mmCIF file of C-alpha atoms in Angstrom:
data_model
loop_
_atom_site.group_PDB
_atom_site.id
_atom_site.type_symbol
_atom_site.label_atom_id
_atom_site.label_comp_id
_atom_site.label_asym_id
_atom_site.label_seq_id
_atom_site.Cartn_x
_atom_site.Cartn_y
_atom_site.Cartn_z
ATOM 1 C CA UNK G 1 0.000 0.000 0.000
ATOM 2 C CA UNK G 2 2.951 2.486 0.771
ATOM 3 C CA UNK G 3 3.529 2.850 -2.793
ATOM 4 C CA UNK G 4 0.231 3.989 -3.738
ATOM 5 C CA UNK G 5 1.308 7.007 -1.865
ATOM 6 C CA UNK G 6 4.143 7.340 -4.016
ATOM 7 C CA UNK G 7 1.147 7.624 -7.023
ATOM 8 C CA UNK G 8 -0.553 10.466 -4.288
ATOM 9 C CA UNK G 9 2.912 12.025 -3.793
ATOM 10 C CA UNK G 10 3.615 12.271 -7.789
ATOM 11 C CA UNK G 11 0.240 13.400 -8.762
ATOM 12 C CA UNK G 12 0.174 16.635 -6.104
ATOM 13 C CA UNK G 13 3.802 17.316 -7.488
ATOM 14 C CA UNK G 14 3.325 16.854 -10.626
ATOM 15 C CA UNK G 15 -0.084 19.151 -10.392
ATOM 16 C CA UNK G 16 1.774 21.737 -8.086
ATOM 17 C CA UNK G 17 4.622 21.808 -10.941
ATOM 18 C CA UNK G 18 2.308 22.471 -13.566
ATOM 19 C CA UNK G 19 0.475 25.144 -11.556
ATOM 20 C CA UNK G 20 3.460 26.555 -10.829
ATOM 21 C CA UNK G 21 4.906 26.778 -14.177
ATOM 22 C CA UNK G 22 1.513 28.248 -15.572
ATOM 23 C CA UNK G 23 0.873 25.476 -17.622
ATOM 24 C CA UNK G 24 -1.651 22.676 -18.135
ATOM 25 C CA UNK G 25 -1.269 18.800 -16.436
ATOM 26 C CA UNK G 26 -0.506 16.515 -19.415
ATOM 27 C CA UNK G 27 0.744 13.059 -18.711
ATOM 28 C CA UNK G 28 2.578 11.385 -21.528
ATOM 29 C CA UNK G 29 0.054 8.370 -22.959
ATOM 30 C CA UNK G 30 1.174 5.024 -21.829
ATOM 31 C CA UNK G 31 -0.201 2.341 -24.147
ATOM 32 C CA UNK G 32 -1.360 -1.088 -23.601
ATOM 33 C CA UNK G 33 -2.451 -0.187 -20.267
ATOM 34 C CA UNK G 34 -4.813 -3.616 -20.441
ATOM 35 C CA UNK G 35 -1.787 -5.250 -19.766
ATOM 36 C CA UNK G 36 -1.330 -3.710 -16.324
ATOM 37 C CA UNK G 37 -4.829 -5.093 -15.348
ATOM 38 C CA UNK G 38 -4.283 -8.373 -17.018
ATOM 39 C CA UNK G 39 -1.104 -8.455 -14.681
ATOM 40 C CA UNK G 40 -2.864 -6.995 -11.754
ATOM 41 C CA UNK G 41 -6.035 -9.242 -11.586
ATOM 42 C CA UNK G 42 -4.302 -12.172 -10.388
ATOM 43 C CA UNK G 43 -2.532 -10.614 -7.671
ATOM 44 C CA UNK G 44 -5.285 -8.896 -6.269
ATOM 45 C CA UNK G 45 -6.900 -12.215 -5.639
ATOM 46 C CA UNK G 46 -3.871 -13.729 -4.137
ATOM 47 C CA UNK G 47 -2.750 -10.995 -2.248
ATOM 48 C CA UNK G 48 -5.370 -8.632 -1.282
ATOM 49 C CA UNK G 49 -9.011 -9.915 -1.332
ATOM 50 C CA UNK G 50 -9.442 -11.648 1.930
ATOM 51 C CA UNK G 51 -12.417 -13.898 0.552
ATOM 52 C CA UNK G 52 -10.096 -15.404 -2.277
ATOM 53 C CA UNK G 53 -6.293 -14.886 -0.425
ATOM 54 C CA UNK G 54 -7.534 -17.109 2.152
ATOM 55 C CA UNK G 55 -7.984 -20.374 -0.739
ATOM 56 C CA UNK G 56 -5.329 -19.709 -2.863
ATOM 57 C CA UNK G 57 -2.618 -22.659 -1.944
ATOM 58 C CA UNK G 58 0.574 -20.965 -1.129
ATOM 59 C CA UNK G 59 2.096 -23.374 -4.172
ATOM 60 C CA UNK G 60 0.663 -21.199 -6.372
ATOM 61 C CA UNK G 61 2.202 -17.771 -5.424
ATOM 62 C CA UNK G 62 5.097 -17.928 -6.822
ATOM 63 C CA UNK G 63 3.496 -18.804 -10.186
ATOM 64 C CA UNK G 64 1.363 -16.141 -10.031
ATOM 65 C CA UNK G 65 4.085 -13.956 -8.725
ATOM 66 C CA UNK G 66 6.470 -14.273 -11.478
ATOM 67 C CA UNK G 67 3.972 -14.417 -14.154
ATOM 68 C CA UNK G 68 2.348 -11.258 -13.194
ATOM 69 C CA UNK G 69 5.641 -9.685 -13.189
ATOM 70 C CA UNK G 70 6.695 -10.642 -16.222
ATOM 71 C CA UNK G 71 3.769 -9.373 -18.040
ATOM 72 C CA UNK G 72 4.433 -6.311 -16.148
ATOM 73 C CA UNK G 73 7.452 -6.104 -18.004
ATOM 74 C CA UNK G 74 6.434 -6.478 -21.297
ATOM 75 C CA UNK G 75 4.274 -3.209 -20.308
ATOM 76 C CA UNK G 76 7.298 -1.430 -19.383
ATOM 77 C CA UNK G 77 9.645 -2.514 -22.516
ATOM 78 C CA UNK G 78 6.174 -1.502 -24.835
ATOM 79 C CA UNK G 79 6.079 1.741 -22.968
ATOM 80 C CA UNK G 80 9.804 1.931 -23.172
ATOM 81 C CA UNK G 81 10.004 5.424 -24.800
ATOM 82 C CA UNK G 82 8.149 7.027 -21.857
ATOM 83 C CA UNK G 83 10.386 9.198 -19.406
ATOM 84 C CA UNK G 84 10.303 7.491 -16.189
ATOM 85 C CA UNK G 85 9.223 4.171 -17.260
ATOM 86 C CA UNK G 86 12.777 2.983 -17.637
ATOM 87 C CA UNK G 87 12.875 3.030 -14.084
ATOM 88 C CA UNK G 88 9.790 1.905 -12.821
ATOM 89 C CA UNK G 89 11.264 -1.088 -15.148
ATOM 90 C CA UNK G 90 14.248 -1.248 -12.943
ATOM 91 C CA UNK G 91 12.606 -1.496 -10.289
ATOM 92 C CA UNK G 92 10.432 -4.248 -11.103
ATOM 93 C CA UNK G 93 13.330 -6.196 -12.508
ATOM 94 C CA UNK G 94 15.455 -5.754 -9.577
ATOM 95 C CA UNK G 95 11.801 -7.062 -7.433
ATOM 96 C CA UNK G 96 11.584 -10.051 -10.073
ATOM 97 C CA UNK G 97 15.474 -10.811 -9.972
ATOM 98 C CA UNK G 98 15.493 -11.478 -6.090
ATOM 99 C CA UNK G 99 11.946 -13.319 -6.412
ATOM 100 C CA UNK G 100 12.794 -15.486 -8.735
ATOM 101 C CA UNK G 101 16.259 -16.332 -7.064
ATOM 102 C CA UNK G 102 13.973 -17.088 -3.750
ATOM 103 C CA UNK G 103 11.923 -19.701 -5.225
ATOM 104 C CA UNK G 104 9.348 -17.252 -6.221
ATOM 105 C CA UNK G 105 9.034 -15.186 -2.997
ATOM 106 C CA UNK G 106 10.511 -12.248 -1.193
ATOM 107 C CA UNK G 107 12.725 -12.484 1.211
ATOM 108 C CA UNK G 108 12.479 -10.744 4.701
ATOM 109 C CA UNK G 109 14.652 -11.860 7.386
ATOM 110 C CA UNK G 110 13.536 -12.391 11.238
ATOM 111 C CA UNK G 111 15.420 -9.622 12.170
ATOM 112 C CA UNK G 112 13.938 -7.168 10.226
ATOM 113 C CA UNK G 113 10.544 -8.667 11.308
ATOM 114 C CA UNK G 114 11.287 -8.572 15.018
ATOM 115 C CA UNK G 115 12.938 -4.845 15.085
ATOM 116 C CA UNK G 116 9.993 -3.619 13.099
ATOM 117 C CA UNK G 117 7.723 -5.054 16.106
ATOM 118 C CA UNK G 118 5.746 -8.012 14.622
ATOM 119 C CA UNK G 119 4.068 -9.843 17.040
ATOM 120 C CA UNK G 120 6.143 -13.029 18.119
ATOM 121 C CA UNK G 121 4.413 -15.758 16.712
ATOM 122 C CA UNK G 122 3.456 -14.487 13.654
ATOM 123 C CA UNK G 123 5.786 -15.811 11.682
ATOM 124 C CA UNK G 124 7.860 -18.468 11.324
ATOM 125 C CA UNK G 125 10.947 -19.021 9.527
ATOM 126 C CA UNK G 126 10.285 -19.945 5.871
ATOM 127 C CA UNK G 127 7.207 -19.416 5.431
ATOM 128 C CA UNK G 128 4.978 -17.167 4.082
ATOM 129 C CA UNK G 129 4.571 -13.701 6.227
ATOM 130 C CA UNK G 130 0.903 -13.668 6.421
ATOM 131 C CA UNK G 131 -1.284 -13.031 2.789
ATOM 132 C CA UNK G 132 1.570 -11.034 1.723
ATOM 133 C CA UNK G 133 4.317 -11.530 -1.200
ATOM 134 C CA UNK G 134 7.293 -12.562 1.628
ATOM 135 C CA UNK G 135 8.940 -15.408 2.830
ATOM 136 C CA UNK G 136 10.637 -15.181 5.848
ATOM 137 C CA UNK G 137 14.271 -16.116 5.251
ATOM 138 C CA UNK G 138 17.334 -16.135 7.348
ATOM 139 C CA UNK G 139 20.135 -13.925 6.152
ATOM 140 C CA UNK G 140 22.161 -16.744 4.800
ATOM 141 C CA UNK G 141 19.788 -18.491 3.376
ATOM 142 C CA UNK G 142 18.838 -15.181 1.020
ATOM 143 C CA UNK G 143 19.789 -15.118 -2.043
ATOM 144 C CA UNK G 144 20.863 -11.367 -3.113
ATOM 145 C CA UNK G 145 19.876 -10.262 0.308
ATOM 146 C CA UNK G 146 20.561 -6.610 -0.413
ATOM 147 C CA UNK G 147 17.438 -6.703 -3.172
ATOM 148 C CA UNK G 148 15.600 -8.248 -0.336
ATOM 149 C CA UNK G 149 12.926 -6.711 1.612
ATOM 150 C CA UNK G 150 15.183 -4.881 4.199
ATOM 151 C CA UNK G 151 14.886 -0.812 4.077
ATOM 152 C CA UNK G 152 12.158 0.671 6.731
ATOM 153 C CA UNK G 153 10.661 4.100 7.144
ATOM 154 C CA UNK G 154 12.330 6.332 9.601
ATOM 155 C CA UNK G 155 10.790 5.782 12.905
ATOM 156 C CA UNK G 156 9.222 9.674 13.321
ATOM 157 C CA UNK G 157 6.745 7.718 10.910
ATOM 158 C CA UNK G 158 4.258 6.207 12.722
ATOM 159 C CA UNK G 159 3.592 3.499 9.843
ATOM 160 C CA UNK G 160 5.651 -0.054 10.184
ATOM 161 C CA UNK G 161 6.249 -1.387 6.957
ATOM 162 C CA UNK G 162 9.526 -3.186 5.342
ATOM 163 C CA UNK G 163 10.786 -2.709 1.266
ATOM 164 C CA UNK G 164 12.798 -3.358 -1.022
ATOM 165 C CA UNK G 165 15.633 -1.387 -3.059
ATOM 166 C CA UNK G 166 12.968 -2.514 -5.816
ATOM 167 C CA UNK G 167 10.102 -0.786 -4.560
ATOM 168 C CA UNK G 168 12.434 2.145 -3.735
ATOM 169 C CA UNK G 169 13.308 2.734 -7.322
ATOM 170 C CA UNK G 170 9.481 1.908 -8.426
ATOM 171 C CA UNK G 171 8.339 4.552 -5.699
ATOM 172 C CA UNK G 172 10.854 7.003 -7.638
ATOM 173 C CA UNK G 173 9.907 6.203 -10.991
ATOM 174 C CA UNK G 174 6.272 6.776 -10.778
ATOM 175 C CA UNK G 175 6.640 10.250 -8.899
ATOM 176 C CA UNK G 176 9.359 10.719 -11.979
ATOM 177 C CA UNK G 177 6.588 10.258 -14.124
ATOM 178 C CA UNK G 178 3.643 11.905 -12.515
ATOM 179 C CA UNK G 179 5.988 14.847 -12.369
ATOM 180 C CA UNK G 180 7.458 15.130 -15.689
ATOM 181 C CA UNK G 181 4.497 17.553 -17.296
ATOM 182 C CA UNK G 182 3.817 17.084 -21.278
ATOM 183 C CA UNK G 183 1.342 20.643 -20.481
ATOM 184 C CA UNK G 184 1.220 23.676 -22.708
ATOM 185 C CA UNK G 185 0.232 26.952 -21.675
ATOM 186 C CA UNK G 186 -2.485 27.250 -19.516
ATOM 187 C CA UNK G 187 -5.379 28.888 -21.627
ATOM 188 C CA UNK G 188 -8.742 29.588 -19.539
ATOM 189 C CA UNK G 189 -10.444 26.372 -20.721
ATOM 190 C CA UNK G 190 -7.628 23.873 -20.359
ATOM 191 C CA UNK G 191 -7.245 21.705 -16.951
ATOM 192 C CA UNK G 192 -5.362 18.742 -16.378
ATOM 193 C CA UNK G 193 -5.448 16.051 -18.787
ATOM 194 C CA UNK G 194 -4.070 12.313 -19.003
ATOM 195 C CA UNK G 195 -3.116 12.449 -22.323
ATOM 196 C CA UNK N 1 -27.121 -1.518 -9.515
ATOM 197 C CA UNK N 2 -29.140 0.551 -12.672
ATOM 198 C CA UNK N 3 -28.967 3.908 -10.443
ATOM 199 C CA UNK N 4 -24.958 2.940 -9.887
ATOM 200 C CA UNK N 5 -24.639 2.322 -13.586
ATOM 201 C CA UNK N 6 -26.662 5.414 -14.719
ATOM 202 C CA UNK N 7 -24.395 7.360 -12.264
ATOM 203 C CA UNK N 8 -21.370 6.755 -13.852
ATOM 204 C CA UNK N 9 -22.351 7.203 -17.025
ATOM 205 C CA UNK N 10 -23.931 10.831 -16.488
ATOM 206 C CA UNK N 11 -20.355 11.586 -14.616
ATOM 207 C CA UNK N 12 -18.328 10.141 -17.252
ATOM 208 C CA UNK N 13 -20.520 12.513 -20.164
ATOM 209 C CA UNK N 14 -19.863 15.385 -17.916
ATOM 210 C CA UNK N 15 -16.428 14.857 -17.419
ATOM 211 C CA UNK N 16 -13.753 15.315 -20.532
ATOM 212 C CA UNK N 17 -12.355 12.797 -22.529
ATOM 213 C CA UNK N 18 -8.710 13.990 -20.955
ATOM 214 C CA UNK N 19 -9.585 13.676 -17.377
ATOM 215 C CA UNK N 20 -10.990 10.243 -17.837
ATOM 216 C CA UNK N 21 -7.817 9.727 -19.321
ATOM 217 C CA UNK N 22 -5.687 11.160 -16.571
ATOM 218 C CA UNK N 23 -7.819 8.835 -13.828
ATOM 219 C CA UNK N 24 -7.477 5.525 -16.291
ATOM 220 C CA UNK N 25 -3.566 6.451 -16.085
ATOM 221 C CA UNK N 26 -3.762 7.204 -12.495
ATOM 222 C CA UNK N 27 -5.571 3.835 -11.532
ATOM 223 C CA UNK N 28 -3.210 2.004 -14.168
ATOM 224 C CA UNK N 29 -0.006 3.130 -12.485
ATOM 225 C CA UNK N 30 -1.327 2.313 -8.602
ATOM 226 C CA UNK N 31 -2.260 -1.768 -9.834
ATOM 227 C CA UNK N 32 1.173 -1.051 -11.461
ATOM 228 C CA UNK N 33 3.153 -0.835 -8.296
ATOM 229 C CA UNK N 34 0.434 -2.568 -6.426
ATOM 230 C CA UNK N 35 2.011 -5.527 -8.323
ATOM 231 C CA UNK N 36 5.248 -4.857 -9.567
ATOM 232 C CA UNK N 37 6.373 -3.848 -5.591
ATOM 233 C CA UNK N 38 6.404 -6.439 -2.572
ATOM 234 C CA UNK N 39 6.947 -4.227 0.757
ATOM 235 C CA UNK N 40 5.732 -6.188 4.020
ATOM 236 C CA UNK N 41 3.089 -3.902 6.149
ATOM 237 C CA UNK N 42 4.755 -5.404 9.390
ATOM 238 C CA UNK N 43 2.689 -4.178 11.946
ATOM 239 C CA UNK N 44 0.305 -1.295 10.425
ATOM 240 C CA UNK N 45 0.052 2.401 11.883
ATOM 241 C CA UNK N 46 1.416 2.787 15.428
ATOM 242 C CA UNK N 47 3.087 -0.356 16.335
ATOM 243 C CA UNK N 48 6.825 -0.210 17.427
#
């Protein structure tokens, strides 16, 4: 969820920028967008809905996983051209690398768990941290820790959550490309558009 | 389910072709990193 606030954080920059500059909010077109939802769909129900998380066999996740990521980046190499996109790609690649070296999940170590305050007991050393995309590994047994879940938020924020150089560089390609403005302008008429 | 349908089809006549756009990009990228990112929500807002 923390990096849907990277979409929030790019948008109000990239509409502050535009304001700023006088000029209109126009987002250079990303095609095949289908693809994202194609990609998206099965991760949603193996990740986020509890009614369908709950009966999706933890074999299957790392199917699922690397499959959705892949289309993913056949979105990103299609929408290659686009400023920003080449590291959004990055990003995922670097996520995909260290997922598929893992046997299809990613890695967070106890350590990480325990100093980030998760309840003892709920987890256990590998295997799947609750309904989410992580195994929990122990250092040594991670491949390419450092692309491993491991960075944190500074503690003044009051939100506990654990990432990945990946999602880093995703985080900072999407504000990259909310913020990069395509905009004319600004006559009277013209607002923002997602063109 | 008609009323919800006829809803978003009066707001999506009143609203321009670009900001539909802009909120079809919008809602692409968030499933994009939704997806393509795997950080662990450890313990939610105010634990530690």
């Amino acid at each position: 969820m923390i990096l849907v606030f990277a979409v929030a954080i790019g948008l109000v920059a990239g509409l502050l920028n535009a304001k700023l500059r006088g000029k209109s909010y126009q987002l250079k077109e990303l095609k095949h967008l289908w693809l994202v939802l194609v990609a998206t769909l099965p991760q949603i129900l193996a990740f986020f809905l509890p009614a369908t998380r709950e009966r999706i066999p933890d074999q299957w996740i790392p199917f699922i996983l690397i499959s959705s990521q892949f289309i993913l980046l056949v979105f990103v190499w299609l929408n290659r051209k686009v400023s920003s996109i080449w590291l959004l790609g990055i990003g995922l690649l670097l996520n995909i690398t260290v997922i598929i070296l893992n046997n299809g999940w990613m890695p967070i170590t106890p350590e990480v768990l325990e100093a980030q305050g998760a309840p003892a007991g709920s987890w256990q050393i590998g295997s799947r941290h609750g309904y989410s995309k992580d195994i929990v590994l122990s250092k040594e047994s991670t491949v390419l820790w450092i692309l491993s879940d491991i960075l944190t938020l500074p503690n003044w924020i009051p939100y506990r959550v654990v990432f990945s150089i990946g999602d880093a560089i995703l985080a900072l390609g999407v504000i990259g490309y909310l913020l990069h403005n395509n905009g004319s302008k600004q006559d009277n008429k013209s607002k923002f558009t997602g063109e | 389910m008609k009323k919800l349908s006829s809803k978003i089809k009066f707001f999506l006549s009143r609203a321009d072709n670009h900001t539909v756009r802009l909120i079809v990009t919008l809602a692409s990228l968030a499933l994009f990193v939704l997806a393509a990112g795997a950080p662990d929500s450890v313990g939610g807002i105010g634990m530690n």
